[in-house]
Amino acid sequence: MPSISHFFDTLINSKGLFLEAMLWTLKLTVVSILIGIVFGLFFALLKISRVKVFGYISDIYVFLVRGTPLIVQIFILYFGFSGLFLIPDFWAAALALAFHNGAYIAEIFRGTIQSIDKGQMEAGRSLGMTRGLAMRRIILPQAFKRALPPLGNQFIIGLKDSSLAAFISMNELFNIATTLGSNNFDEMTYLLIVAVYYLVLVALLTIVVSLVEKRLAVSE
């Protein structure tokens, strides 16, 4: 174990590289979650569709994502598609994380959409709205509001999952830590440092999610 003085000296001296990597980590997480929300909403709507085939497609997607490790999904996208076209490591990781998160977000949206009272859809239809218009104007706004707290938790999970992008050489936090540790023959110190960065990020995101939940609870 490194001494306390050595730990803080290394923490200060390496802050430039870690802060840059932290920005890449946040960028990767935000992009993957935003794309994942699009995936999730799409497959959630397929799941609740009256067309059974669409529901089966959604079930297969969720089963494939839940049944295979995220690192395998990243490798398939990065190495599998490299024979067809060159895909940057950032977008390979972002799309794989989005594909992965999308399955869990789909279940979040499915649950929140189905939690809305069916009478609201019937009320919209009685006013002359089509099913799609009533879904867009009445159901989805309420479903999004109810989905925000679990989406915040999924964001935190996505942040930690982003560390797997290190295995395709993306310069995010974990990759910087392992690279510096290897170059300086001091792996433990840099692993402890990256743990601090992750803890700070998760703590900040947890506070934000908690504030959002309280705000929603007050406004309901």
CSV table of C-alpha atoms in Angstrom, one decimal:
chain,number,residue,atom,x,y,z
A,1,MET,CA,0.0,0.0,0.0
A,2,PRO,CA,1.3,3.5,-0.8
A,3,SER,CA,2.0,6.0,2.0
A,4,ILE,CA,-0.5,8.8,2.5
A,5,SER,CA,2.1,11.4,1.4
A,6,HIS,CA,2.9,9.5,-1.7
A,7,PHE,CA,-0.7,9.1,-2.5
A,8,PHE,CA,-1.5,12.8,-2.3
A,9,ASP,CA,1.6,13.8,-4.1
A,10,THR,CA,0.7,11.4,-7.0
A,11,LEU,CA,-2.9,12.6,-6.9
A,12,ILE,CA,-1.8,16.3,-7.3
A,13,ASN,CA,0.9,15.6,-10.0
A,14,SER,CA,-1.5,13.5,-12.1
A,15,LYS,CA,-4.6,15.7,-11.8
A,16,GLY,CA,-4.2,17.1,-15.4
A,17,LEU,CA,-4.4,13.7,-17.0
A,18,PHE,CA,-7.1,12.4,-14.7
A,19,LEU,CA,-9.3,15.6,-15.2
A,20,GLU,CA,-9.0,15.2,-19.0
A,21,ALA,CA,-9.9,11.5,-18.7
A,22,MET,CA,-12.8,12.4,-16.4
A,23,LEU,CA,-14.3,14.7,-19.1
A,24,TRP,CA,-14.1,11.9,-21.6
A,25,THR,CA,-15.7,9.6,-19.1
A,26,LEU,CA,-18.6,12.0,-18.6
A,27,LYS,CA,-18.9,12.7,-22.3
A,28,LEU,CA,-19.1,9.0,-23.0
A,29,THR,CA,-21.7,8.4,-20.3
A,30,VAL,CA,-23.9,11.3,-21.4
A,31,VAL,CA,-23.8,10.3,-25.1
A,32,SER,CA,-24.5,6.7,-24.4
A,33,ILE,CA,-27.4,7.4,-22.0
A,34,LEU,CA,-29.0,9.8,-24.4
A,35,ILE,CA,-28.8,7.3,-27.3
A,36,GLY,CA,-29.9,4.6,-24.8
A,37,ILE,CA,-33.0,6.6,-24.0
A,38,VAL,CA,-33.9,6.7,-27.7
A,39,PHE,CA,-33.3,2.9,-27.9
A,40,GLY,CA,-35.2,2.3,-24.7
A,41,LEU,CA,-38.3,4.4,-25.7
A,42,PHE,CA,-38.4,2.7,-29.1
A,43,PHE,CA,-38.3,-0.8,-27.7
A,44,ALA,CA,-40.7,0.1,-24.8
A,45,LEU,CA,-43.3,1.2,-27.4
A,46,LEU,CA,-42.7,-2.0,-29.3
A,47,LYS,CA,-43.3,-4.0,-26.2
A,48,ILE,CA,-46.7,-2.3,-25.4
A,49,SER,CA,-47.8,-2.4,-29.0
A,50,ARG,CA,-50.9,-4.3,-30.0
A,51,VAL,CA,-48.9,-6.1,-32.7
A,52,LYS,CA,-47.5,-9.2,-31.0
A,53,VAL,CA,-44.5,-9.5,-33.3
A,54,PHE,CA,-43.3,-6.1,-32.1
A,55,GLY,CA,-43.5,-7.3,-28.6
A,56,TYR,CA,-41.4,-10.4,-29.4
A,57,ILE,CA,-38.8,-8.2,-31.1
A,58,SER,CA,-38.5,-6.1,-27.9
A,59,ASP,CA,-38.3,-9.3,-25.8
A,60,ILE,CA,-35.5,-10.7,-27.9
A,61,TYR,CA,-33.5,-7.4,-27.7
A,62,VAL,CA,-33.8,-7.3,-23.9
A,63,PHE,CA,-32.9,-11.0,-23.6
A,64,LEU,CA,-29.8,-10.6,-25.7
A,65,VAL,CA,-28.6,-7.6,-23.8
A,66,ARG,CA,-29.3,-9.1,-20.4
A,67,GLY,CA,-27.9,-12.5,-21.4
A,68,THR,CA,-24.5,-11.3,-22.6
A,69,PRO,CA,-21.7,-9.4,-20.8
A,70,LEU,CA,-21.3,-5.7,-21.6
A,71,ILE,CA,-17.6,-6.3,-22.5
A,72,VAL,CA,-18.6,-8.9,-25.1
A,73,GLN,CA,-21.0,-6.4,-26.6
A,74,ILE,CA,-18.3,-3.7,-26.8
A,75,PHE,CA,-15.8,-6.1,-28.4
A,76,ILE,CA,-18.4,-7.3,-31.0
A,77,LEU,CA,-19.1,-3.8,-32.0
A,78,TYR,CA,-15.5,-2.6,-32.0
A,79,PHE,CA,-13.8,-5.7,-33.6
A,80,GLY,CA,-16.8,-7.2,-35.4
A,81,PHE,CA,-17.6,-4.1,-37.4
A,82,SER,CA,-14.0,-3.0,-38.0
A,83,GLY,CA,-13.9,-5.4,-41.0
A,84,LEU,CA,-16.8,-3.4,-42.6
A,85,PHE,CA,-15.8,0.2,-41.6
A,86,LEU,CA,-13.5,2.0,-39.2
A,87,ILE,CA,-15.3,3.0,-36.0
A,88,PRO,CA,-13.5,5.2,-33.5
A,89,ASP,CA,-13.1,3.8,-30.0
A,90,PHE,CA,-15.3,6.5,-28.5
A,91,TRP,CA,-18.3,5.7,-30.7
A,92,ALA,CA,-17.7,2.0,-30.4
A,93,ALA,CA,-17.9,2.3,-26.6
A,94,ALA,CA,-20.8,4.8,-26.7
A,95,LEU,CA,-22.9,2.7,-29.1
A,96,ALA,CA,-22.3,-0.5,-27.1
A,97,LEU,CA,-23.1,1.2,-23.8
A,98,ALA,CA,-26.2,2.8,-25.4
A,99,PHE,CA,-27.3,-0.6,-26.8
A,100,HIS,CA,-26.7,-2.1,-23.3
A,101,ASN,CA,-28.4,0.7,-21.3
A,102,GLY,CA,-31.3,0.8,-23.8
A,103,ALA,CA,-32.6,-2.6,-22.7
A,104,TYR,CA,-32.8,-1.5,-19.1
A,105,ILE,CA,-34.2,1.9,-20.0
A,106,ALA,CA,-36.9,0.1,-22.1
A,107,GLU,CA,-38.1,-1.7,-19.1
A,108,ILE,CA,-38.1,1.6,-17.1
A,109,PHE,CA,-40.3,3.2,-19.8
A,110,ARG,CA,-42.5,0.2,-20.2
A,111,GLY,CA,-43.2,0.2,-16.5
A,112,THR,CA,-43.9,4.0,-16.2
A,113,ILE,CA,-46.1,4.0,-19.3
A,114,GLN,CA,-48.2,1.1,-18.0
A,115,SER,CA,-48.4,2.8,-14.6
A,116,ILE,CA,-50.4,5.7,-16.1
A,117,ASP,CA,-54.2,5.2,-15.6
A,118,LYS,CA,-55.8,3.7,-18.7
A,119,GLY,CA,-58.6,6.1,-18.3
A,120,GLN,CA,-56.4,8.9,-19.5
A,121,MET,CA,-55.9,7.2,-22.8
A,122,GLU,CA,-59.6,6.7,-23.1
A,123,ALA,CA,-60.2,10.3,-22.2
A,124,GLY,CA,-57.9,11.4,-25.0
A,125,ARG,CA,-59.6,9.1,-27.5
A,126,SER,CA,-63.0,10.5,-26.5
A,127,LEU,CA,-61.7,14.0,-27.4
A,128,GLY,CA,-61.0,12.8,-30.9
A,129,MET,CA,-57.3,12.1,-30.5
A,130,THR,CA,-55.7,9.1,-32.3
A,131,ARG,CA,-54.0,6.5,-30.1
A,132,GLY,CA,-50.6,7.9,-31.1
A,133,LEU,CA,-51.5,11.5,-30.5
A,134,ALA,CA,-52.9,10.6,-27.0
A,135,MET,CA,-49.7,8.7,-26.2
A,136,ARG,CA,-47.5,11.6,-27.3
A,137,ARG,CA,-49.5,14.4,-25.6
A,138,ILE,CA,-50.9,12.7,-22.5
A,139,ILE,CA,-49.2,9.5,-21.6
A,140,LEU,CA,-45.5,10.0,-22.5
A,141,PRO,CA,-45.1,13.4,-20.6
A,142,GLN,CA,-46.3,11.8,-17.4
A,143,ALA,CA,-44.3,8.6,-18.0
A,144,PHE,CA,-41.1,10.6,-18.6
A,145,LYS,CA,-41.6,12.4,-15.3
A,146,ARG,CA,-42.0,9.1,-13.4
A,147,ALA,CA,-39.0,7.7,-15.2
A,148,LEU,CA,-36.6,10.4,-14.3
A,149,PRO,CA,-35.5,9.0,-10.9
A,150,PRO,CA,-34.7,5.5,-12.2
A,151,LEU,CA,-33.1,7.1,-15.3
A,152,GLY,CA,-30.8,9.0,-12.9
A,153,ASN,CA,-29.8,5.7,-11.3
A,154,GLN,CA,-29.2,4.2,-14.7
A,155,PHE,CA,-26.9,7.2,-15.5
A,156,ILE,CA,-24.8,6.3,-12.4
A,157,ILE,CA,-24.6,2.7,-13.5
A,158,GLY,CA,-23.6,3.8,-17.0
A,159,LEU,CA,-20.9,5.9,-15.5
A,160,LYS,CA,-19.3,3.0,-13.8
A,161,ASP,CA,-19.9,0.7,-16.8
A,162,SER,CA,-17.9,3.2,-18.9
A,163,SER,CA,-14.7,1.9,-17.3
A,164,LEU,CA,-15.0,-1.1,-19.7
A,165,ALA,CA,-14.1,1.2,-22.6
A,166,ALA,CA,-10.5,0.9,-21.3
A,167,PHE,CA,-10.4,-2.5,-23.0
A,168,ILE,CA,-10.6,-0.9,-26.4
A,169,SER,CA,-7.9,1.7,-25.5
A,170,MET,CA,-10.2,4.7,-25.0
A,171,ASN,CA,-8.5,7.2,-22.7
A,172,GLU,CA,-11.2,7.4,-20.0
A,173,LEU,CA,-10.5,7.2,-16.3
A,174,PHE,CA,-9.7,3.6,-15.8
A,175,ASN,CA,-7.5,3.3,-18.8
A,176,ILE,CA,-5.4,6.3,-17.7
A,177,ALA,CA,-5.1,4.8,-14.2
A,178,THR,CA,-3.9,1.4,-15.5
A,179,THR,CA,-1.5,3.0,-18.1
A,180,LEU,CA,0.1,5.3,-15.5
A,181,GLY,CA,0.3,2.5,-13.0
A,182,SER,CA,2.0,0.3,-15.5
A,183,ASN,CA,4.4,3.0,-16.7
A,184,ASN,CA,5.4,4.0,-13.1
A,185,PHE,CA,5.3,0.5,-11.6
A,186,ASP,CA,2.8,1.8,-9.1
A,187,GLU,CA,-0.5,0.2,-10.0
A,188,MET,CA,-2.1,0.4,-6.5
A,189,THR,CA,-1.6,4.1,-6.1
A,190,TYR,CA,-3.2,4.9,-9.4
A,191,LEU,CA,-6.1,2.5,-8.8
A,192,LEU,CA,-6.8,4.2,-5.5
A,193,ILE,CA,-6.7,7.6,-7.2
A,194,VAL,CA,-9.1,6.5,-9.9
A,195,ALA,CA,-11.4,5.1,-7.2
A,196,VAL,CA,-11.5,8.6,-5.6
A,197,TYR,CA,-12.5,10.2,-8.9
A,198,TYR,CA,-15.3,7.6,-9.5
A,199,LEU,CA,-16.5,8.1,-5.9
A,200,VAL,CA,-16.6,11.9,-6.3
A,201,LEU,CA,-18.5,11.6,-9.6
A,202,VAL,CA,-21.0,9.1,-8.2
A,203,ALA,CA,-21.5,11.2,-5.1
A,204,LEU,CA,-22.3,14.3,-7.2
A,205,LEU,CA,-24.6,12.4,-9.5
A,206,THR,CA,-26.4,10.8,-6.4
A,207,ILE,CA,-27.0,14.3,-5.0
A,208,VAL,CA,-28.4,15.5,-8.3
A,209,VAL,CA,-30.7,12.5,-8.6
A,210,SER,CA,-31.9,13.0,-5.0
A,211,LEU,CA,-32.7,16.6,-5.7
A,212,VAL,CA,-34.6,15.7,-8.8
A,213,GLU,CA,-36.6,13.1,-6.9
A,214,LYS,CA,-37.5,15.6,-4.2
A,215,ARG,CA,-38.4,18.2,-6.8
A,216,LEU,CA,-40.7,15.7,-8.5
A,217,ALA,CA,-42.2,14.7,-5.2
A,218,VAL,CA,-43.1,18.3,-4.3
A,219,SER,CA,-44.6,19.0,-7.7
A,220,GLU,CA,-46.9,16.0,-7.8
